[in-house]
Short mmCIF file of C-alpha atoms in Angstrom, two decimals:
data_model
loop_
_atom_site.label_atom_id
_atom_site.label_comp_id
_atom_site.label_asym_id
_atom_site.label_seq_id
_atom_site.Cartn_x
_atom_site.Cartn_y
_atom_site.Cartn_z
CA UNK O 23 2.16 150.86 -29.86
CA UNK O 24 -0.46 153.13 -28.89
CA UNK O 25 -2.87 151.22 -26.71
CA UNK O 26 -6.34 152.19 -27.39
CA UNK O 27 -7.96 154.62 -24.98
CA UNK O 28 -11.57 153.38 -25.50
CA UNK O 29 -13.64 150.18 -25.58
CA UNK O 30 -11.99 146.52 -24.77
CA UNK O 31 -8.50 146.50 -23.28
CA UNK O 32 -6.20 144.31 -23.79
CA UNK O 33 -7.65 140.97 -23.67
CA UNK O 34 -11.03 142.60 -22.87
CA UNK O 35 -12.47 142.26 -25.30
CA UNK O 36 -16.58 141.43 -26.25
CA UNK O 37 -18.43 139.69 -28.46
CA UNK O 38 -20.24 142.52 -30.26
CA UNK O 39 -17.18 144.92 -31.33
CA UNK O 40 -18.47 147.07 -33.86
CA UNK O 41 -16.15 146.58 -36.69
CA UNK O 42 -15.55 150.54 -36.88
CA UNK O 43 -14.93 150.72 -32.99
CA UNK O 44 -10.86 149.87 -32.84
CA UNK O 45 -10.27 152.24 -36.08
CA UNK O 46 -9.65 155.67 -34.00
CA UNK O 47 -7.09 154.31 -32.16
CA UNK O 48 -5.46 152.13 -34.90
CA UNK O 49 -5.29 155.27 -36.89
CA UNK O 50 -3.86 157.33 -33.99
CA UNK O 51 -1.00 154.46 -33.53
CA UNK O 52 0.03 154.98 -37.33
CA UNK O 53 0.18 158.31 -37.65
CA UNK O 54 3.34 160.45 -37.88
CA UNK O 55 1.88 163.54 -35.80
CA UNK O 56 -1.48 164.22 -34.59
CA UNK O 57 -3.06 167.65 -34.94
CA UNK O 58 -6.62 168.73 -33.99
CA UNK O 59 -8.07 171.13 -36.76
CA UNK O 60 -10.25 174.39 -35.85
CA UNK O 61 -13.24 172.41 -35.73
CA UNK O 62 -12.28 169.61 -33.15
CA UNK O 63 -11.56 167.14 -35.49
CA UNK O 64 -8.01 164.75 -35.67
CA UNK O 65 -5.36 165.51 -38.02
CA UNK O 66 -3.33 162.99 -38.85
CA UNK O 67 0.00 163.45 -41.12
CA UNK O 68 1.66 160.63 -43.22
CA UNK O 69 0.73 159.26 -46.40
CA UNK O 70 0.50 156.14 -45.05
CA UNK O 71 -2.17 156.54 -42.47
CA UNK O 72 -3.94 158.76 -44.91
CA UNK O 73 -3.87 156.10 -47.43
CA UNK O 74 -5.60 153.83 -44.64
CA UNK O 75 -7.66 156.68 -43.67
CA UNK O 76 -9.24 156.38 -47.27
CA UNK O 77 -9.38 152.53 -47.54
CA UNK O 78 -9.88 150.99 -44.38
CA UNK O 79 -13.31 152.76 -43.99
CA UNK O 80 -14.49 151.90 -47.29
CA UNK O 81 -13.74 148.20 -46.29
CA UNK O 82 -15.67 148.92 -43.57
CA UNK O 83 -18.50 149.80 -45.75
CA UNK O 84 -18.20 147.06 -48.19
CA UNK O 85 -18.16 144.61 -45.33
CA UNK O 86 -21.70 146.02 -43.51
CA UNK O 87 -22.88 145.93 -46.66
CA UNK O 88 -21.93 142.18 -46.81
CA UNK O 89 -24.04 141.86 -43.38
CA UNK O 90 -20.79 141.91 -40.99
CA UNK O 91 -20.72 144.55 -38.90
CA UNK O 92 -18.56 143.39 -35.92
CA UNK O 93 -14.72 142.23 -35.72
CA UNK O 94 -15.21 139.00 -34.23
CA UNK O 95 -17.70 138.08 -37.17
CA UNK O 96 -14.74 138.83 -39.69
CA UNK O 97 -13.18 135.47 -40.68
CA UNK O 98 -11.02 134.49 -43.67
CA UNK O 99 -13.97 133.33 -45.46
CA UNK O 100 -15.27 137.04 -45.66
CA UNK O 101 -11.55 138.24 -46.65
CA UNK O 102 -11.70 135.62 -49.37
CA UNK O 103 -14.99 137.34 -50.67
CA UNK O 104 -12.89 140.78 -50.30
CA UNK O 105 -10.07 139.95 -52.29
CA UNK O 106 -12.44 138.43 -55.18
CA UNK O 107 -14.26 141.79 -55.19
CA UNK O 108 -10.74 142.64 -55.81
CA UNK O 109 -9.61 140.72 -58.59
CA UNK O 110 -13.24 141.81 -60.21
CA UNK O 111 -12.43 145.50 -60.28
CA UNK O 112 -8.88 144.67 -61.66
CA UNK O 113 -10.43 142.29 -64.70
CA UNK O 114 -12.60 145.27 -65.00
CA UNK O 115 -10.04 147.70 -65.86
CA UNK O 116 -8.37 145.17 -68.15
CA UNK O 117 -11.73 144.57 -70.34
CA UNK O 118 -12.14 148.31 -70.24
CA UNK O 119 -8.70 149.06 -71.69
CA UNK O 120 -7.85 151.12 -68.43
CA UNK O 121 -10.59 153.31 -68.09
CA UNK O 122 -12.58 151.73 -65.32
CA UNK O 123 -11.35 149.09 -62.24
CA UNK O 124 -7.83 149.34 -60.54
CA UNK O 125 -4.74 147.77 -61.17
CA UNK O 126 -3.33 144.21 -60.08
CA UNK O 127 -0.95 146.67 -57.90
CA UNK O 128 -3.77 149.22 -55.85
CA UNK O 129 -5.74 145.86 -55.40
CA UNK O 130 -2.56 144.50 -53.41
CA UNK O 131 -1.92 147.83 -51.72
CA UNK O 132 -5.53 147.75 -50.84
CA UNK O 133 -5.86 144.60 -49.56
CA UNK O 134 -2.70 144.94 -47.43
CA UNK O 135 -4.05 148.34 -46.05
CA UNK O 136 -6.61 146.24 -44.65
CA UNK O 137 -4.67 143.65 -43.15
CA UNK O 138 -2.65 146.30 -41.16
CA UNK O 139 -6.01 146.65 -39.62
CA UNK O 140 -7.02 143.25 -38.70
CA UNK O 141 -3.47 142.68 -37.60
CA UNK O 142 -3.75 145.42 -34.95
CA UNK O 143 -6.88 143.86 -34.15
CA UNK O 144 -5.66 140.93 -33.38
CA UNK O 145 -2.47 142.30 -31.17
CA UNK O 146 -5.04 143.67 -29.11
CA UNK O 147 -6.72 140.97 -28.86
CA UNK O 148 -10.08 141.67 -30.80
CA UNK O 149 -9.61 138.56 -32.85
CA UNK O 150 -7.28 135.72 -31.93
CA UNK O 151 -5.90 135.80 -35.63
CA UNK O 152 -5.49 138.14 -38.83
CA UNK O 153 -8.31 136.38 -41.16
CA UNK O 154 -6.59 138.41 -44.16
CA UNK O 155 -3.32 136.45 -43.53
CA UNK O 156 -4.57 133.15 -44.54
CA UNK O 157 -4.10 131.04 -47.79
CA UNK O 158 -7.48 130.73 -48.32
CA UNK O 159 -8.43 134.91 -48.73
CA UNK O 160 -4.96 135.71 -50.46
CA UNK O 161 -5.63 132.90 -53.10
CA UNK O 162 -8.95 135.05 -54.65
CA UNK O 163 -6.51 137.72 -55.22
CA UNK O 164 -5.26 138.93 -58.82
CA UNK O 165 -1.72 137.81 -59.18
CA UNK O 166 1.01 139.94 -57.68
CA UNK O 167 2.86 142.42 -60.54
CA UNK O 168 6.42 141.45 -60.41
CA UNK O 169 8.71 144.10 -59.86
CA UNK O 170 11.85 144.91 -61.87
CA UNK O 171 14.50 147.22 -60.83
CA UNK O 172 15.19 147.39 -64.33
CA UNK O 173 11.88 148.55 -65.87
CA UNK O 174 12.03 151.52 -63.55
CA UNK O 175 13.34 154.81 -64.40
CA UNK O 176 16.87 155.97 -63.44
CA UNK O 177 18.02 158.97 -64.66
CA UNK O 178 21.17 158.38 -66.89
CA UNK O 179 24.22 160.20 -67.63
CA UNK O 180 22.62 161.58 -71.04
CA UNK O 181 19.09 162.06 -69.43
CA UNK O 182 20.97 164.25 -66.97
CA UNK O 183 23.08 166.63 -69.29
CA UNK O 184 20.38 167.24 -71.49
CA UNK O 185 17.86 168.27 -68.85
CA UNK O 186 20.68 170.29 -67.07
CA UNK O 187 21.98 172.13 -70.40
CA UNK O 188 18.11 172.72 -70.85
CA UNK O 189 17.49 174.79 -67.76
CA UNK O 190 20.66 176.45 -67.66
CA UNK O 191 20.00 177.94 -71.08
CA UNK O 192 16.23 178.88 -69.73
CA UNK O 193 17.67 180.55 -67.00
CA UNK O 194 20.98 182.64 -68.14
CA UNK O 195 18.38 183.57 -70.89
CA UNK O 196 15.66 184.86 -68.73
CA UNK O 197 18.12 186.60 -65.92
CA UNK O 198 19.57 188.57 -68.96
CA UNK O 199 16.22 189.68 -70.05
CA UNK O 200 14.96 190.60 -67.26
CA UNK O 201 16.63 189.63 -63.46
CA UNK O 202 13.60 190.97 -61.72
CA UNK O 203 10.83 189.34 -63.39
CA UNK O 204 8.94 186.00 -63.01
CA UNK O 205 10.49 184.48 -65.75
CA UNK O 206 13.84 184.97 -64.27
CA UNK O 207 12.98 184.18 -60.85
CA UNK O 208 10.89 180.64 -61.64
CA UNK O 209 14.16 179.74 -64.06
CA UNK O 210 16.59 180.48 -61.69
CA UNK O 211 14.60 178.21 -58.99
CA UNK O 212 14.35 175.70 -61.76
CA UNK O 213 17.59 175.42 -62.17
CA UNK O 214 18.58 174.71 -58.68
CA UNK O 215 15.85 172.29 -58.60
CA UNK O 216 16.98 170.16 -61.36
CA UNK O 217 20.53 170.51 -60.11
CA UNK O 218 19.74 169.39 -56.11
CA UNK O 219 17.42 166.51 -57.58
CA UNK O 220 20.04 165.39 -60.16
CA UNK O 221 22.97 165.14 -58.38
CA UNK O 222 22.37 164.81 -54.24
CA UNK O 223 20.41 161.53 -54.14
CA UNK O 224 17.39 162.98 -51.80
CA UNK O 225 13.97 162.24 -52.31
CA UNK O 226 11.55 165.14 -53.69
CA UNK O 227 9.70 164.98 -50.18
CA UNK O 228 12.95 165.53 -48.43
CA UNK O 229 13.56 169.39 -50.13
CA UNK O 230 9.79 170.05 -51.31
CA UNK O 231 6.62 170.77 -49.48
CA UNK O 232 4.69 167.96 -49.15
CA UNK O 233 0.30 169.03 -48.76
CA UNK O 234 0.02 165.35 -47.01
CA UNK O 235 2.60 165.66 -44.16
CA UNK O 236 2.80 169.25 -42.11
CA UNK O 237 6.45 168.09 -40.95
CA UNK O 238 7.52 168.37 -44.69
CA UNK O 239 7.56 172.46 -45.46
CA UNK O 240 10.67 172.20 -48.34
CA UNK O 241 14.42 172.47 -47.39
CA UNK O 242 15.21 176.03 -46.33
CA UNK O 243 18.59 178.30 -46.82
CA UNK O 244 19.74 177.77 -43.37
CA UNK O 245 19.27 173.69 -44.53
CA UNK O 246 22.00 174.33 -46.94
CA UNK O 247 25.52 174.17 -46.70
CA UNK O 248 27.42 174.78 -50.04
CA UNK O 249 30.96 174.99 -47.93
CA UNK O 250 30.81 171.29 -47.16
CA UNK O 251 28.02 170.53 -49.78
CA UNK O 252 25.78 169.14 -47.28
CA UNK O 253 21.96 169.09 -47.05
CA UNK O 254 20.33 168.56 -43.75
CA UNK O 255 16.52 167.19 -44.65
CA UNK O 256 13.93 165.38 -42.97
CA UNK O 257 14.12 161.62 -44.09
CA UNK O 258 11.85 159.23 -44.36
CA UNK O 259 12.68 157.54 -41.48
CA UNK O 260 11.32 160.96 -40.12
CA UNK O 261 14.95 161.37 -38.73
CA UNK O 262 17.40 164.43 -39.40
CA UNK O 263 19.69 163.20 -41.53
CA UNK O 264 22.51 164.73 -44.02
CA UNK O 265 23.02 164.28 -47.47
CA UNK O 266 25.63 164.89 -49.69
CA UNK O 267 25.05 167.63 -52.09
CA UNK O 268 28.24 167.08 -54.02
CA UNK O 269 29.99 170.26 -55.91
CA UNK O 270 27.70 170.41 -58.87
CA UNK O 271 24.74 172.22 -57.51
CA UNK O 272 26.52 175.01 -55.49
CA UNK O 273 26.77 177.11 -58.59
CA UNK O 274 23.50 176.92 -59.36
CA UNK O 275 21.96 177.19 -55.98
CA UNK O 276 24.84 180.01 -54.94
CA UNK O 277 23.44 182.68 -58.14
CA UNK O 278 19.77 181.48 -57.37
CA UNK O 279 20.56 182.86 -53.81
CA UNK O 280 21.73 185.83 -54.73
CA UNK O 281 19.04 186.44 -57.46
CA UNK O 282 16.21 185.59 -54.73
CA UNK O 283 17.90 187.57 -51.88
CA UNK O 284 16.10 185.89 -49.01
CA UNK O 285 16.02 188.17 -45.77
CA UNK O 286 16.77 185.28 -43.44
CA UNK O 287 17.72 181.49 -43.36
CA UNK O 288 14.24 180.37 -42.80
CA UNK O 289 12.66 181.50 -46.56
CA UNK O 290 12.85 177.90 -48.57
CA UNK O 291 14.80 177.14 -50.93
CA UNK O 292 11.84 176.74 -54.02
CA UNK O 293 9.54 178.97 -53.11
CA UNK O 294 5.95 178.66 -55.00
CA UNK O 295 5.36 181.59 -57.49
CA UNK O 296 1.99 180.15 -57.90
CA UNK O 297 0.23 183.48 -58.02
CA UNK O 298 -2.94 182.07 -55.91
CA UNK O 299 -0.45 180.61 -53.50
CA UNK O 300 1.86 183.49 -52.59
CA UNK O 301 -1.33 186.10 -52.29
CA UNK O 302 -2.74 183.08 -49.42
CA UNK O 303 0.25 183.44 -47.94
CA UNK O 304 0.58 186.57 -47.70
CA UNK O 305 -3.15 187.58 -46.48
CA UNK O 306 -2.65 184.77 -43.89
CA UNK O 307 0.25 186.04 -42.44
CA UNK O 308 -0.79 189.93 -42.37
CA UNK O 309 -4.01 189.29 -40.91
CA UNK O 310 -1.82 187.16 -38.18
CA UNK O 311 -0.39 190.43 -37.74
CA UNK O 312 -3.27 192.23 -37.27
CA UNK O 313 -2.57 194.45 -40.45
CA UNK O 314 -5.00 196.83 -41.77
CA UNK O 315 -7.45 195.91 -44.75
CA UNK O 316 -6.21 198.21 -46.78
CA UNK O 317 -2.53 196.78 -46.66
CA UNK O 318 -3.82 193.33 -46.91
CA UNK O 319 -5.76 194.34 -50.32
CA UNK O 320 -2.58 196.50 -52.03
CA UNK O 321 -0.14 193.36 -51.08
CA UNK O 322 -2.09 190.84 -52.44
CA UNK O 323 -3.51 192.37 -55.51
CA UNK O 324 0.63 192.81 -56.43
CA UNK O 325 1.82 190.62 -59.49
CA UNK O 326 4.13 187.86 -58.85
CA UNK O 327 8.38 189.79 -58.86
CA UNK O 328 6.30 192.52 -56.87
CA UNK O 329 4.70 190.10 -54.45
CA UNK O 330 7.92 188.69 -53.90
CA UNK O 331 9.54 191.96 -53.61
CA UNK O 332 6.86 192.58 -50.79
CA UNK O 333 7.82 189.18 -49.14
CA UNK O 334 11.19 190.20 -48.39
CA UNK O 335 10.28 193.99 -47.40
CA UNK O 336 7.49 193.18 -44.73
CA UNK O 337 9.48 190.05 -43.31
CA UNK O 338 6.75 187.73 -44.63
CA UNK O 339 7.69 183.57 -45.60
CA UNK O 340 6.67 182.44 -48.89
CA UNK O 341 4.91 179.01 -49.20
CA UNK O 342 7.45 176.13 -50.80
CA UNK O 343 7.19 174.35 -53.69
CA UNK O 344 4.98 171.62 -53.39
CA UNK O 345 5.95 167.73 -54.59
CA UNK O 346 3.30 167.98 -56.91
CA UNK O 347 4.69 171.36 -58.29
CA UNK O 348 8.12 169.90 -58.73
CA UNK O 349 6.84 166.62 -60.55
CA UNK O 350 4.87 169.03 -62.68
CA UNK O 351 8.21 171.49 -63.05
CA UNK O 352 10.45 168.16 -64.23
CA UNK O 353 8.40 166.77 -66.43
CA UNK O 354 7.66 170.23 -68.46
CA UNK O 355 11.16 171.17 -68.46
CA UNK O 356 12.22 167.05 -69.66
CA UNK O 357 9.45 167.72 -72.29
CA UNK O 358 10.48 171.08 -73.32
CA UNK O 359 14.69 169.66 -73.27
CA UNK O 360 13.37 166.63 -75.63
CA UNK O 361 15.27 164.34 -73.07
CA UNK O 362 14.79 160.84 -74.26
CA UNK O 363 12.67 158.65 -72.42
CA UNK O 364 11.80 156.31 -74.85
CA UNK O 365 13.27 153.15 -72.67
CA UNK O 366 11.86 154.48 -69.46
CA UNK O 367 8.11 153.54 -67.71
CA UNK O 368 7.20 157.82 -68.05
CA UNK O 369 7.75 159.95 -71.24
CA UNK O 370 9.08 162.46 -69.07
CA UNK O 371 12.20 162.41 -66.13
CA UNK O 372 10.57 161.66 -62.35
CA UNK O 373 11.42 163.02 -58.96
CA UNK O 374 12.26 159.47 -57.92
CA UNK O 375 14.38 158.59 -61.24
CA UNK O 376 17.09 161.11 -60.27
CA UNK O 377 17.72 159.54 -57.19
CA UNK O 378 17.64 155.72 -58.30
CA UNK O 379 20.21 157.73 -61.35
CA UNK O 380 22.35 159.04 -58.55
CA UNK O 381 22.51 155.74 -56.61
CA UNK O 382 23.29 153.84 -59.70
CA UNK O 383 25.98 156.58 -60.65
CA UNK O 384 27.59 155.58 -57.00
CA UNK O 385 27.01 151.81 -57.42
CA UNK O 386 28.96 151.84 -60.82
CA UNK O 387 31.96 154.12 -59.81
CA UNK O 388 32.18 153.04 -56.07
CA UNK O 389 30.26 150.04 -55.14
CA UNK O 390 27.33 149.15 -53.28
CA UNK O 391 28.41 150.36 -50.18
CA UNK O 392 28.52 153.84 -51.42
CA UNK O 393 25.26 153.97 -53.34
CA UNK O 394 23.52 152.37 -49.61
CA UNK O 395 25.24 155.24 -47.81
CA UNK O 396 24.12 157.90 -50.32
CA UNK O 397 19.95 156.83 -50.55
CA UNK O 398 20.40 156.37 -46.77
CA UNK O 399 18.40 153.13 -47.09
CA UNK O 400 18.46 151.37 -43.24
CA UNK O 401 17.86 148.14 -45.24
CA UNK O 402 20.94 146.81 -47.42
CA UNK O 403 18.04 144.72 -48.87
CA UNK O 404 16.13 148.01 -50.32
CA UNK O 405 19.60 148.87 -52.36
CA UNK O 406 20.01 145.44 -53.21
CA UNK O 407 16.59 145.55 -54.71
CA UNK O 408 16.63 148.81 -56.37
CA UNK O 409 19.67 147.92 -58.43
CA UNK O 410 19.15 144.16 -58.40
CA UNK O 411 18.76 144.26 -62.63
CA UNK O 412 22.89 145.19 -61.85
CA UNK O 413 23.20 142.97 -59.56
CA UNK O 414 22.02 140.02 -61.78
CA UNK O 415 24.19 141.56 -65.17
CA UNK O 416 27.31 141.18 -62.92
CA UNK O 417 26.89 137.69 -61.73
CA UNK O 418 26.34 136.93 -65.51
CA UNK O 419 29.17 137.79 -65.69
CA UNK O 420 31.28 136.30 -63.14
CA UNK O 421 29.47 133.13 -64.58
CA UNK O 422 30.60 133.74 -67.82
CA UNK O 423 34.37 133.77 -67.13
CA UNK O 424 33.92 130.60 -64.65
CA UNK O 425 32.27 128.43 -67.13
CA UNK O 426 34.59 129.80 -69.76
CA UNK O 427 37.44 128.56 -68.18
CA UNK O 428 35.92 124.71 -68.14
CA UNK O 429 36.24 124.68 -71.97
#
């Protein structure tokens, strides 16, 4: 834990904390990496602490404006009045038919959020307990949503082929039109999206570019190896880790390689074509280099094949693929393939839903064991949860052919 560099100390505390005055260094302590921008200020990476970088000052606010404005004035009382606010803004959104308010689900990430905050407060000894841990504030709030493995989506077999027939088609199309054009070039990267997502398990973070973590800048070439069909990727754990690609993408990634024709091992595996994006990029990196205006101007005005054509020539990095872009990329392609997701929470296939569909390909042919190993959960209890809906059909089961044998 990151003890905080300013104010109290450890049991040091006053009377008169400012209720604002410990959130610096709480933020600090959650953070994945620190940065400090151009201007001076912190940079903080994670989603988490950016998530509490949104909330926790806005509970802040609500809080002054409830007339406490210190952490030893917050008690469970005041919580209490927090989590009915709460509950209001979720009965809101259900009067409004989902157009105002926030769900039973953001209210309990919320209020948790918040807690994180008073519980730090209290290990350093601001307050002797966590006021939003208490029976009497957690009773105002809207009941919990129950969560069901089996209401979320997991890619199936079907889902799978029909998405992957869809963007091979797309792409053996476009490269015989025209191997040098956009078209080609965002179908063949397609392609070896859909096939790394559908069939390796990892999470879209893990091989994309994510805009809330600097750490995550998408899997690169030299992150790849089709010989063993192995993946090394940054997990969430914010470890190195390997993951099994498994035979079926190495085609696919293999002739997107060779249609790309990256210069060296650090270009990324799904580049952006975003137009916008690449011409950034590119002006960034030439003006790093101290290139003249006039070659920063006739580089960037280039269209998107010759942009990429000038990549590779002057030794410049295209940005990756963001999350967002591949979320966007999956769900026009599912759309466009007419995959059926009539059973599934989205109309349209999820980053996330090919890896619960890969696990739950594992846990039927191999076992539990197998489907842990390949999500690379720590916790057998996160497996056990994801494919608990399984879990539950197969202890039916067993049931079944006990009580059976008692007639």
């Amino acid at each position: 834990m990151v003890q905080p560099t300013d104010g109290p100390q450890l049991g040091d505390t006053t009377s008169e904390t400012p209720l604002d005055e410990p959130l610096t260094d709480f933020l600090d302590a959650k953070a994945k990496t620190l940065g400090e921008s151009e201007d001076g200020t912190t940079q903080r990476s994670g989603n988490y602490v950016q998530a509490l970088e949104r909330v926790v000052p806005d509970w802040i606010e609500w809080m002054n404006g409830q007339g406490v404005t210190t952490v030893e004035a917050v008690d469970s009382r005041h919580l209490a009045r927090y989590a009915g606010h709460l509950a209001r803004r979720v009965n809101a959104r259900r009067a409004s038919n989902d157009t105002d308010g926030i769900t039973a689900a953001t209210a309990w990430n919320y209020y948790s959020l918040v807690s994180a905050y008073l519980r730090y407060c209290q290990q350093w000894e601001y307050i002797p307990e966590n006021p939003a841990d208490t029976d009497r504030a957690k009773d105002e709030m809207p009941d919990r949503p129950a969560t069901d493995s089996s209401k979320q989506q997991f890619w199936s077999t079907q889902q799978r082929e029909t998405i992957v027939s869809y963007v091979d088609e797309r792409a053996y199309a476009a490269i015989d039109a025209d191997p040098q054009s956009r078209e080609a070039l965002t179908a063949a990267r397609d392609r070896a999206l859909v096939y790394v997502i559908g069939f390796s398990g990892v999470r879209g973070a893990e091989v994309l570019a994510s805009s809330r973590d600097d750490r995550r800048t998408g899997i690169t070439w030299g992150d790849i190896d089709t010989d063993q069909e192995v993946l090394t990727v940054l997990g969430k754990s914010q470890q190195i880790e390997k993951a099994p690609l498994t035979d079926r993408p190495v085609s696919a990634l293999n002739r997107w390689q060779t249609l790309l024709d990256p210069p060296t091992d650090a270009w990324p595996v799904f580049p952006s074509f975003h137009l916008a994006s690449l011409r950034d990029a590119a002006r960034s990196q030439l003006q790093e280099r101290d290139a003249d205006p006039e070659t920063i101007d006739t580089v960037t005005s280039l269209g998107t094949a010759d942009l990429v054509d000038a990549f590779r020539e002057r030794d410049l990095t295209p940005p990756a693929l963001t999350t967002e872009g591949g979320r966007y990329t999956l769900k026009k392609h599912s759309q466009a393939a007419a995959v059926d997701c009539s059973d599934d929470s989205k109309a349209y296939l999820t980053l996330h839903g090919a890896r619960r569909g890969v696990g739950e390909a594992y846990y039927d042919a191999a076992g539990f064991s197998d489907a842990q190993r390949v999500l690379r959960h720590e916790d057998p209890s996160t497996t056990s949860k994801m494919y608990a809906h399984k879990e539950a059909g197969e202890l039916s089961d067993v049931g079944s052919d006990i009580f059976s044998a008692d007639e």
